[in-house]
Short mmCIF file of N, CA and C in Angstrom, two decimals:
data_model
loop_
_atom_site.label_atom_id
_atom_site.label_comp_id
_atom_site.label_asym_id
_atom_site.label_seq_id
_atom_site.Cartn_x
_atom_site.Cartn_y
_atom_site.Cartn_z
N MET A 1288 137.36 49.70 78.88
CA MET A 1288 135.92 49.67 78.80
C MET A 1288 135.30 49.82 80.19
N ASP A 1289 135.93 49.21 81.19
CA ASP A 1289 135.41 49.33 82.56
C ASP A 1289 135.48 50.77 83.05
N LYS A 1290 136.57 51.44 82.68
CA LYS A 1290 136.69 52.84 83.10
C LYS A 1290 135.58 53.69 82.49
N LEU A 1291 135.23 53.43 81.23
CA LEU A 1291 134.14 54.14 80.59
C LEU A 1291 132.81 53.90 81.30
N LYS A 1292 132.55 52.65 81.68
CA LYS A 1292 131.32 52.33 82.42
C LYS A 1292 131.29 53.06 83.76
N ARG A 1293 132.45 53.08 84.45
CA ARG A 1293 132.50 53.77 85.75
C ARG A 1293 132.23 55.26 85.58
N VAL A 1294 132.80 55.84 84.54
CA VAL A 1294 132.61 57.28 84.30
C VAL A 1294 131.15 57.56 83.96
N LEU A 1295 130.57 56.74 83.08
CA LEU A 1295 129.18 56.95 82.69
C LEU A 1295 128.21 56.73 83.85
N ASN A 1296 128.58 55.87 84.77
CA ASN A 1296 127.73 55.63 85.94
C ASN A 1296 128.02 56.59 87.08
N GLY A 1297 129.02 57.47 86.91
CA GLY A 1297 129.33 58.45 87.94
C GLY A 1297 130.11 57.87 89.09
N GLN A 1298 130.78 56.74 88.91
CA GLN A 1298 131.52 56.10 89.98
C GLN A 1298 132.99 56.45 90.00
N ASP A 1299 133.49 57.15 89.01
CA ASP A 1299 134.90 57.50 88.94
C ASP A 1299 135.10 58.82 89.67
N ALA A 1300 135.59 58.76 90.89
CA ALA A 1300 135.70 59.94 91.73
C ALA A 1300 136.90 60.79 91.36
N GLU A 1301 137.90 60.22 90.69
CA GLU A 1301 139.10 60.98 90.41
C GLU A 1301 138.93 61.98 89.27
N GLU A 1302 138.00 61.76 88.37
CA GLU A 1302 137.78 62.69 87.27
C GLU A 1302 136.38 63.28 87.38
N GLN A 1303 136.32 64.56 87.70
CA GLN A 1303 135.03 65.25 87.80
C GLN A 1303 134.82 66.07 86.54
N GLY A 1304 134.31 65.46 85.51
CA GLY A 1304 134.05 66.15 84.24
C GLY A 1304 132.61 66.58 84.14
N GLY A 1305 132.25 67.02 82.95
CA GLY A 1305 130.88 67.49 82.70
C GLY A 1305 129.85 66.40 82.86
N LEU A 1306 130.22 65.17 82.48
CA LEU A 1306 129.27 64.07 82.56
C LEU A 1306 128.94 63.73 84.01
N SER A 1307 129.94 63.76 84.89
CA SER A 1307 129.66 63.44 86.29
C SER A 1307 128.82 64.53 86.94
N GLU A 1308 128.99 65.78 86.49
CA GLU A 1308 128.14 66.86 86.99
C GLU A 1308 126.69 66.63 86.58
N ILE A 1309 126.49 66.18 85.37
CA ILE A 1309 125.14 65.90 84.88
C ILE A 1309 124.53 64.75 85.68
N VAL A 1310 125.32 63.72 85.94
CA VAL A 1310 124.83 62.57 86.70
C VAL A 1310 124.44 62.98 88.11
N ASP A 1311 125.25 63.85 88.72
CA ASP A 1311 124.96 64.29 90.08
C ASP A 1311 123.77 65.25 90.16
N ALA A 1312 123.43 65.90 89.06
CA ALA A 1312 122.39 66.92 89.07
C ALA A 1312 120.98 66.35 89.17
N THR A 1313 120.78 65.11 88.82
CA THR A 1313 119.44 64.55 88.84
C THR A 1313 119.41 63.25 89.61
N SER A 1314 118.21 62.86 89.99
CA SER A 1314 118.06 61.60 90.73
C SER A 1314 117.78 60.43 89.78
N LEU A 1315 117.56 60.71 88.50
CA LEU A 1315 117.31 59.65 87.54
C LEU A 1315 118.63 59.01 87.13
N SER A 1316 118.58 57.73 86.82
CA SER A 1316 119.80 57.08 86.33
C SER A 1316 120.09 57.56 84.92
N TRP A 1317 121.35 57.34 84.49
CA TRP A 1317 121.74 57.78 83.16
C TRP A 1317 120.88 57.12 82.07
N GLY A 1318 120.62 55.84 82.22
CA GLY A 1318 119.81 55.12 81.25
C GLY A 1318 118.39 55.67 81.17
N THR A 1319 117.82 55.99 82.32
CA THR A 1319 116.46 56.56 82.35
C THR A 1319 116.44 57.93 81.70
N ARG A 1320 117.48 58.73 81.95
CA ARG A 1320 117.53 60.06 81.35
C ARG A 1320 117.68 59.98 79.84
N VAL A 1321 118.48 59.05 79.36
CA VAL A 1321 118.64 58.89 77.91
C VAL A 1321 117.32 58.43 77.29
N LYS A 1322 116.63 57.50 77.96
CA LYS A 1322 115.33 57.05 77.45
C LYS A 1322 114.32 58.20 77.44
N GLY A 1323 114.33 59.02 78.47
CA GLY A 1323 113.43 60.18 78.52
C GLY A 1323 113.75 61.17 77.41
N PHE A 1324 115.04 61.40 77.18
CA PHE A 1324 115.46 62.29 76.10
C PHE A 1324 114.97 61.77 74.75
N ILE A 1325 115.19 60.48 74.49
CA ILE A 1325 114.80 59.88 73.22
C ILE A 1325 113.28 59.93 73.04
N ALA A 1326 112.55 59.61 74.10
CA ALA A 1326 111.08 59.61 74.02
C ALA A 1326 110.54 61.01 73.76
N CYS A 1327 111.05 61.99 74.49
CA CYS A 1327 110.58 63.37 74.33
C CYS A 1327 110.96 63.92 72.96
N PHE A 1328 112.18 63.62 72.52
CA PHE A 1328 112.62 64.08 71.21
C PHE A 1328 111.80 63.43 70.10
N ALA A 1329 111.53 62.12 70.25
CA ALA A 1329 110.72 61.41 69.25
C ALA A 1329 109.30 61.97 69.21
N LEU A 1330 108.75 62.29 70.37
CA LEU A 1330 107.43 62.92 70.43
C LEU A 1330 107.44 64.27 69.71
N GLY A 1331 108.50 65.02 69.89
CA GLY A 1331 108.63 66.31 69.21
C GLY A 1331 108.69 66.16 67.70
N VAL A 1332 109.47 65.18 67.24
CA VAL A 1332 109.57 64.94 65.80
C VAL A 1332 108.22 64.47 65.26
N LEU A 1333 107.55 63.59 66.01
CA LEU A 1333 106.24 63.10 65.60
C LEU A 1333 105.24 64.25 65.47
N CYS A 1334 105.22 65.15 66.45
CA CYS A 1334 104.31 66.30 66.39
C CYS A 1334 104.63 67.19 65.18
N SER A 1335 105.90 67.40 64.91
CA SER A 1335 106.29 68.24 63.77
C SER A 1335 105.88 67.59 62.45
N VAL A 1336 106.09 66.28 62.33
CA VAL A 1336 105.69 65.57 61.11
C VAL A 1336 104.18 65.56 60.98
N LEU A 1337 103.48 65.32 62.08
CA LEU A 1337 102.02 65.34 62.06
C LEU A 1337 101.50 66.72 61.66
N GLY A 1338 102.14 67.76 62.18
CA GLY A 1338 101.75 69.11 61.80
C GLY A 1338 101.93 69.36 60.31
N THR A 1339 103.03 68.84 59.76
CA THR A 1339 103.26 68.99 58.33
C THR A 1339 102.19 68.26 57.52
N CYS A 1340 101.80 67.08 57.99
CA CYS A 1340 100.73 66.33 57.30
C CYS A 1340 99.39 67.05 57.41
N LEU A 1341 99.15 67.69 58.55
CA LEU A 1341 97.88 68.40 58.75
C LEU A 1341 97.82 69.72 57.99
N LEU A 1342 98.93 70.15 57.43
CA LEU A 1342 98.97 71.39 56.68
C LEU A 1342 97.99 71.36 55.51
N TRP A 1343 97.72 70.18 54.98
CA TRP A 1343 96.88 70.05 53.79
C TRP A 1343 95.41 69.85 54.11
N VAL A 1344 95.02 69.88 55.38
CA VAL A 1344 93.62 69.77 55.77
C VAL A 1344 92.92 71.08 55.39
N PRO A 1345 91.76 71.00 54.74
CA PRO A 1345 91.05 72.23 54.34
C PRO A 1345 90.65 73.08 55.56
N LYS A 1346 90.65 74.37 55.38
CA LYS A 1346 90.23 75.41 56.33
C LYS A 1346 91.14 75.54 57.54
N LYS A 1347 91.29 74.53 58.38
CA LYS A 1347 92.04 74.63 59.63
C LYS A 1347 93.46 74.06 59.52
N GLY A 1348 93.88 73.68 58.33
CA GLY A 1348 95.16 73.01 58.15
C GLY A 1348 96.35 73.81 58.61
N LEU A 1349 96.40 75.09 58.25
CA LEU A 1349 97.54 75.92 58.61
C LEU A 1349 97.61 76.16 60.11
N VAL A 1350 96.46 76.32 60.74
CA VAL A 1350 96.42 76.51 62.19
C VAL A 1350 96.90 75.23 62.88
N LEU A 1351 96.43 74.08 62.43
CA LEU A 1351 96.87 72.81 63.01
C LEU A 1351 98.36 72.61 62.80
N PHE A 1352 98.85 72.97 61.61
CA PHE A 1352 100.28 72.89 61.35
C PHE A 1352 101.06 73.75 62.33
N ALA A 1353 100.64 74.99 62.51
CA ALA A 1353 101.35 75.91 63.41
C ALA A 1353 101.37 75.37 64.83
N VAL A 1354 100.26 74.85 65.28
CA VAL A 1354 100.17 74.34 66.65
C VAL A 1354 101.04 73.09 66.84
N PHE A 1355 100.89 72.12 65.96
CA PHE A 1355 101.65 70.89 66.11
C PHE A 1355 103.15 71.10 65.88
N TYR A 1356 103.49 71.97 64.95
CA TYR A 1356 104.90 72.26 64.69
C TYR A 1356 105.52 72.93 65.90
N THR A 1357 104.80 73.87 66.51
CA THR A 1357 105.29 74.55 67.70
C THR A 1357 105.41 73.58 68.88
N LEU A 1358 104.38 72.75 69.07
CA LEU A 1358 104.46 71.76 70.16
C LEU A 1358 105.61 70.79 69.94
N GLY A 1359 105.86 70.42 68.69
CA GLY A 1359 106.98 69.55 68.38
C GLY A 1359 108.31 70.18 68.71
N ASN A 1360 108.45 71.46 68.40
CA ASN A 1360 109.70 72.17 68.73
C ASN A 1360 109.87 72.31 70.24
N ILE A 1361 108.78 72.57 70.94
CA ILE A 1361 108.86 72.68 72.41
C ILE A 1361 109.26 71.34 73.01
N ALA A 1362 108.67 70.25 72.54
CA ALA A 1362 109.02 68.92 73.06
C ALA A 1362 110.47 68.57 72.73
N SER A 1363 110.92 68.88 71.53
CA SER A 1363 112.30 68.60 71.17
C SER A 1363 113.27 69.42 72.01
N LEU A 1364 112.94 70.67 72.22
CA LEU A 1364 113.77 71.53 73.06
C LEU A 1364 113.75 71.04 74.50
N GLY A 1365 112.58 70.63 74.97
CA GLY A 1365 112.46 70.14 76.34
C GLY A 1365 113.13 68.80 76.58
N SER A 1366 113.41 68.08 75.52
CA SER A 1366 114.04 66.76 75.69
C SER A 1366 115.42 66.86 76.31
N THR A 1367 116.10 67.98 76.09
CA THR A 1367 117.44 68.12 76.66
C THR A 1367 117.41 68.32 78.17
N ILE A 1368 116.25 68.63 78.70
CA ILE A 1368 116.12 68.75 80.15
C ILE A 1368 116.43 67.41 80.82
N PHE A 1369 116.10 66.31 80.14
CA PHE A 1369 116.40 65.00 80.69
C PHE A 1369 117.91 64.78 80.81
N LEU A 1370 118.68 65.33 79.91
CA LEU A 1370 120.12 65.13 79.94
C LEU A 1370 120.82 66.06 80.92
N MET A 1371 120.39 67.31 80.98
CA MET A 1371 121.09 68.29 81.80
C MET A 1371 120.39 68.63 83.10
N GLY A 1372 119.12 68.46 83.16
CA GLY A 1372 118.34 68.94 84.29
C GLY A 1372 117.78 70.30 83.95
N PRO A 1373 116.66 70.67 84.56
CA PRO A 1373 115.98 71.92 84.17
C PRO A 1373 116.77 73.19 84.47
N MET A 1374 117.41 73.27 85.61
CA MET A 1374 118.11 74.50 85.97
C MET A 1374 119.35 74.72 85.10
N ARG A 1375 120.10 73.67 84.88
CA ARG A 1375 121.29 73.80 84.04
C ARG A 1375 120.89 74.14 82.60
N GLN A 1376 119.80 73.55 82.13
CA GLN A 1376 119.32 73.86 80.79
C GLN A 1376 118.96 75.34 80.69
N LEU A 1377 118.23 75.85 81.67
CA LEU A 1377 117.86 77.27 81.65
C LEU A 1377 119.08 78.18 81.72
N LYS A 1378 120.05 77.81 82.56
CA LYS A 1378 121.28 78.61 82.65
C LYS A 1378 122.02 78.64 81.33
N ARG A 1379 122.10 77.50 80.67
CA ARG A 1379 122.81 77.43 79.39
C ARG A 1379 122.03 78.15 78.29
N MET A 1380 120.71 78.11 78.35
CA MET A 1380 119.91 78.81 77.34
C MET A 1380 120.13 80.31 77.39
N PHE A 1381 120.32 80.85 78.58
CA PHE A 1381 120.43 82.29 78.73
C PHE A 1381 121.86 82.77 78.97
N GLU A 1382 122.84 81.95 78.57
CA GLU A 1382 124.22 82.42 78.57
C GLU A 1382 124.36 83.51 77.53
N PRO A 1383 125.30 84.43 77.71
CA PRO A 1383 125.43 85.55 76.76
C PRO A 1383 125.62 85.12 75.31
N THR A 1384 126.26 83.98 75.07
CA THR A 1384 126.51 83.56 73.69
C THR A 1384 125.25 83.12 72.97
N ARG A 1385 124.23 82.68 73.71
CA ARG A 1385 123.01 82.24 73.04
C ARG A 1385 121.76 82.96 73.53
N LEU A 1386 121.94 84.08 74.21
CA LEU A 1386 120.81 84.84 74.73
C LEU A 1386 119.89 85.34 73.61
N ILE A 1387 120.46 85.94 72.58
CA ILE A 1387 119.65 86.47 71.49
C ILE A 1387 118.92 85.34 70.77
N ALA A 1388 119.63 84.25 70.50
CA ALA A 1388 119.01 83.11 69.82
C ALA A 1388 117.87 82.53 70.65
N THR A 1389 118.04 82.46 71.96
CA THR A 1389 117.00 81.93 72.84
C THR A 1389 115.78 82.84 72.84
N VAL A 1390 115.99 84.13 72.97
CA VAL A 1390 114.88 85.08 73.01
C VAL A 1390 114.12 85.07 71.69
N VAL A 1391 114.84 85.07 70.58
CA VAL A 1391 114.17 85.05 69.26
C VAL A 1391 113.38 83.75 69.10
N MET A 1392 113.99 82.64 69.51
CA MET A 1392 113.31 81.34 69.37
C MET A 1392 112.03 81.31 70.22
N LEU A 1393 112.12 81.71 71.48
CA LEU A 1393 110.94 81.70 72.35
C LEU A 1393 109.88 82.68 71.85
N LEU A 1394 110.32 83.82 71.36
CA LEU A 1394 109.38 84.80 70.81
C LEU A 1394 108.66 84.24 69.59
N CYS A 1395 109.39 83.55 68.73
CA CYS A 1395 108.75 82.95 67.55
C CYS A 1395 107.76 81.85 67.94
N LEU A 1396 108.08 81.08 68.97
CA LEU A 1396 107.15 80.05 69.44
C LEU A 1396 105.85 80.69 69.92
N ILE A 1397 105.97 81.74 70.70
CA ILE A 1397 104.79 82.43 71.25
C ILE A 1397 104.00 83.12 70.14
N LEU A 1398 104.70 83.82 69.25
CA LEU A 1398 104.01 84.55 68.19
C LEU A 1398 103.33 83.61 67.19
N THR A 1399 103.88 82.42 66.99
CA THR A 1399 103.21 81.44 66.12
C THR A 1399 101.86 81.06 66.69
N LEU A 1400 101.84 80.77 67.98
CA LEU A 1400 100.58 80.39 68.63
C LEU A 1400 99.60 81.56 68.68
N CYS A 1401 100.12 82.77 68.92
CA CYS A 1401 99.25 83.96 68.94
C CYS A 1401 98.61 84.19 67.57
N SER A 1402 99.41 84.06 66.52
CA SER A 1402 98.86 84.29 65.18
C SER A 1402 97.87 83.22 64.77
N ALA A 1403 98.04 82.01 65.31
CA ALA A 1403 97.11 80.92 64.97
C ALA A 1403 95.80 81.03 65.75
N PHE A 1404 95.86 81.36 67.04
CA PHE A 1404 94.67 81.34 67.89
C PHE A 1404 93.97 82.69 68.04
N TRP A 1405 94.73 83.75 68.31
CA TRP A 1405 94.09 85.02 68.63
C TRP A 1405 93.95 85.91 67.42
N TRP A 1406 94.98 85.99 66.59
CA TRP A 1406 94.92 86.90 65.46
C TRP A 1406 94.29 86.26 64.24
N HIS A 1407 94.21 84.95 64.21
CA HIS A 1407 93.63 84.18 63.09
C HIS A 1407 94.23 84.60 61.75
N ASN A 1408 95.54 84.81 61.73
CA ASN A 1408 96.25 85.23 60.53
C ASN A 1408 97.14 84.08 60.07
N LYS A 1409 96.68 83.36 59.05
CA LYS A 1409 97.40 82.16 58.60
C LYS A 1409 98.76 82.50 57.99
N GLY A 1410 98.83 83.57 57.26
CA GLY A 1410 100.09 83.98 56.65
C GLY A 1410 101.15 84.30 57.67
N LEU A 1411 100.72 85.00 58.71
CA LEU A 1411 101.63 85.34 59.80
C LEU A 1411 102.08 84.08 60.55
N ALA A 1412 101.16 83.15 60.73
CA ALA A 1412 101.51 81.89 61.40
C ALA A 1412 102.56 81.12 60.60
N LEU A 1413 102.42 81.11 59.30
CA LEU A 1413 103.39 80.43 58.45
C LEU A 1413 104.76 81.12 58.50
N ILE A 1414 104.75 82.43 58.47
CA ILE A 1414 106.01 83.18 58.57
C ILE A 1414 106.69 82.90 59.90
N PHE A 1415 105.93 82.87 61.00
CA PHE A 1415 106.52 82.60 62.30
C PHE A 1415 107.02 81.16 62.41
N CYS A 1416 106.37 80.22 61.73
CA CYS A 1416 106.87 78.84 61.71
C CYS A 1416 108.21 78.76 61.00
N ILE A 1417 108.34 79.51 59.91
CA ILE A 1417 109.61 79.54 59.19
C ILE A 1417 110.69 80.18 60.05
N LEU A 1418 110.35 81.30 60.68
CA LEU A 1418 111.31 81.96 61.58
C LEU A 1418 111.66 81.06 62.76
N GLN A 1419 110.67 80.31 63.23
CA GLN A 1419 110.88 79.35 64.32
C GLN A 1419 111.94 78.32 63.93
N PHE A 1420 111.83 77.82 62.70
CA PHE A 1420 112.79 76.83 62.21
C PHE A 1420 114.20 77.39 62.22
N PHE A 1421 114.37 78.58 61.66
CA PHE A 1421 115.70 79.18 61.59
C PHE A 1421 116.23 79.56 62.98
N ALA A 1422 115.35 80.05 63.84
CA ALA A 1422 115.77 80.41 65.19
C ALA A 1422 116.20 79.17 65.99
N LEU A 1423 115.45 78.08 65.84
CA LEU A 1423 115.81 76.85 66.55
C LEU A 1423 117.11 76.26 65.99
N ALA A 1424 117.30 76.35 64.69
CA ALA A 1424 118.54 75.87 64.08
C ALA A 1424 119.73 76.68 64.58
N TRP A 1425 119.59 78.01 64.61
CA TRP A 1425 120.67 78.88 65.08
C TRP A 1425 120.95 78.64 66.56
N TYR A 1426 119.91 78.45 67.34
CA TYR A 1426 120.07 78.13 68.76
C TYR A 1426 120.79 76.79 68.92
N SER A 1427 120.40 75.80 68.15
CA SER A 1427 120.97 74.46 68.28
C SER A 1427 122.45 74.43 67.92
N ILE A 1428 122.83 75.15 66.87
CA ILE A 1428 124.25 75.12 66.50
C ILE A 1428 125.11 75.92 67.47
N SER A 1429 124.49 76.69 68.36
CA SER A 1429 125.28 77.41 69.35
C SER A 1429 125.93 76.46 70.35
N PHE A 1430 125.45 75.23 70.42
CA PHE A 1430 126.04 74.24 71.32
C PHE A 1430 127.22 73.51 70.69
N ILE A 1431 127.43 73.70 69.40
CA ILE A 1431 128.54 73.06 68.70
C ILE A 1431 129.66 74.09 68.56
N PRO A 1432 130.83 73.78 69.08
CA PRO A 1432 131.93 74.77 69.02
C PRO A 1432 132.24 75.18 67.57
N PHE A 1433 132.34 76.46 67.35
CA PHE A 1433 132.71 77.08 66.08
C PHE A 1433 131.69 76.84 64.96
N ALA A 1434 130.54 76.28 65.25
CA ALA A 1434 129.54 76.02 64.20
C ALA A 1434 128.95 77.32 63.67
N ARG A 1435 128.67 78.26 64.54
CA ARG A 1435 128.12 79.54 64.08
C ARG A 1435 129.10 80.25 63.16
N ASP A 1436 130.38 80.24 63.53
CA ASP A 1436 131.39 80.88 62.68
C ASP A 1436 131.44 80.21 61.31
N ALA A 1437 131.34 78.88 61.29
CA ALA A 1437 131.37 78.15 60.02
C ALA A 1437 130.17 78.51 59.15
N VAL A 1438 128.99 78.61 59.75
CA VAL A 1438 127.78 78.97 59.00
C VAL A 1438 127.90 80.39 58.46
N LYS A 1439 128.40 81.30 59.28
CA LYS A 1439 128.58 82.68 58.83
C LYS A 1439 129.54 82.75 57.64
N LYS A 1440 130.64 82.01 57.73
CA LYS A 1440 131.61 82.01 56.63
C LYS A 1440 131.02 81.41 55.36
N CYS A 1441 130.21 80.36 55.51
CA CYS A 1441 129.57 79.77 54.33
C CYS A 1441 128.66 80.78 53.63
N PHE A 1442 127.90 81.53 54.41
CA PHE A 1442 127.01 82.51 53.81
C PHE A 1442 127.76 83.69 53.20
N THR A 1443 128.86 84.10 53.81
CA THR A 1443 129.62 85.19 53.21
C THR A 1443 130.30 84.76 51.93
N VAL A 1444 130.74 83.50 51.87
CA VAL A 1444 131.34 82.99 50.64
C VAL A 1444 130.28 82.85 49.55
N CYS A 1445 129.11 82.35 49.93
CA CYS A 1445 128.03 82.17 48.95
C CYS A 1445 127.50 83.49 48.42
N LEU A 1446 127.45 84.51 49.26
CA LEU A 1446 126.89 85.78 48.86
C LEU A 1446 127.89 86.68 48.13
N SER A 1447 129.18 86.37 48.24
CA SER A 1447 130.16 87.23 47.57
C SER A 1447 130.60 86.70 46.23
#
């Protein structure tokens, strides 16, 4: 147990793993970074849930949904910055294995806001929110080894 505490605190000099690199990358303590991650992620979930509740408001409901849902996804995505640091997060986002997923996700975030504010097209905003969900899910599973392959196999089995 003591060895685990030393590793988590970055005091174990003999093993330089991924966790110690993360600890060295920021000036915040591990506990502070975890609290920041939880707070930012919770704020993102709260915004997404609030957006879903605002969907039923007359006239402006869909626009409010699109805005809060997008802000929730941005906050949830940004929460990982607390764990990895901003530069490492950006580098990992644009690695070749998740480049397409990142670009599609960011494009859907931007197009959702554009359709809500500038184009005033509620149907398009809803479509982009749905695409946003799938793009963020595909991006998220790219961090889990072999998860994309498993999802692809599930869909090929279901469709055949």
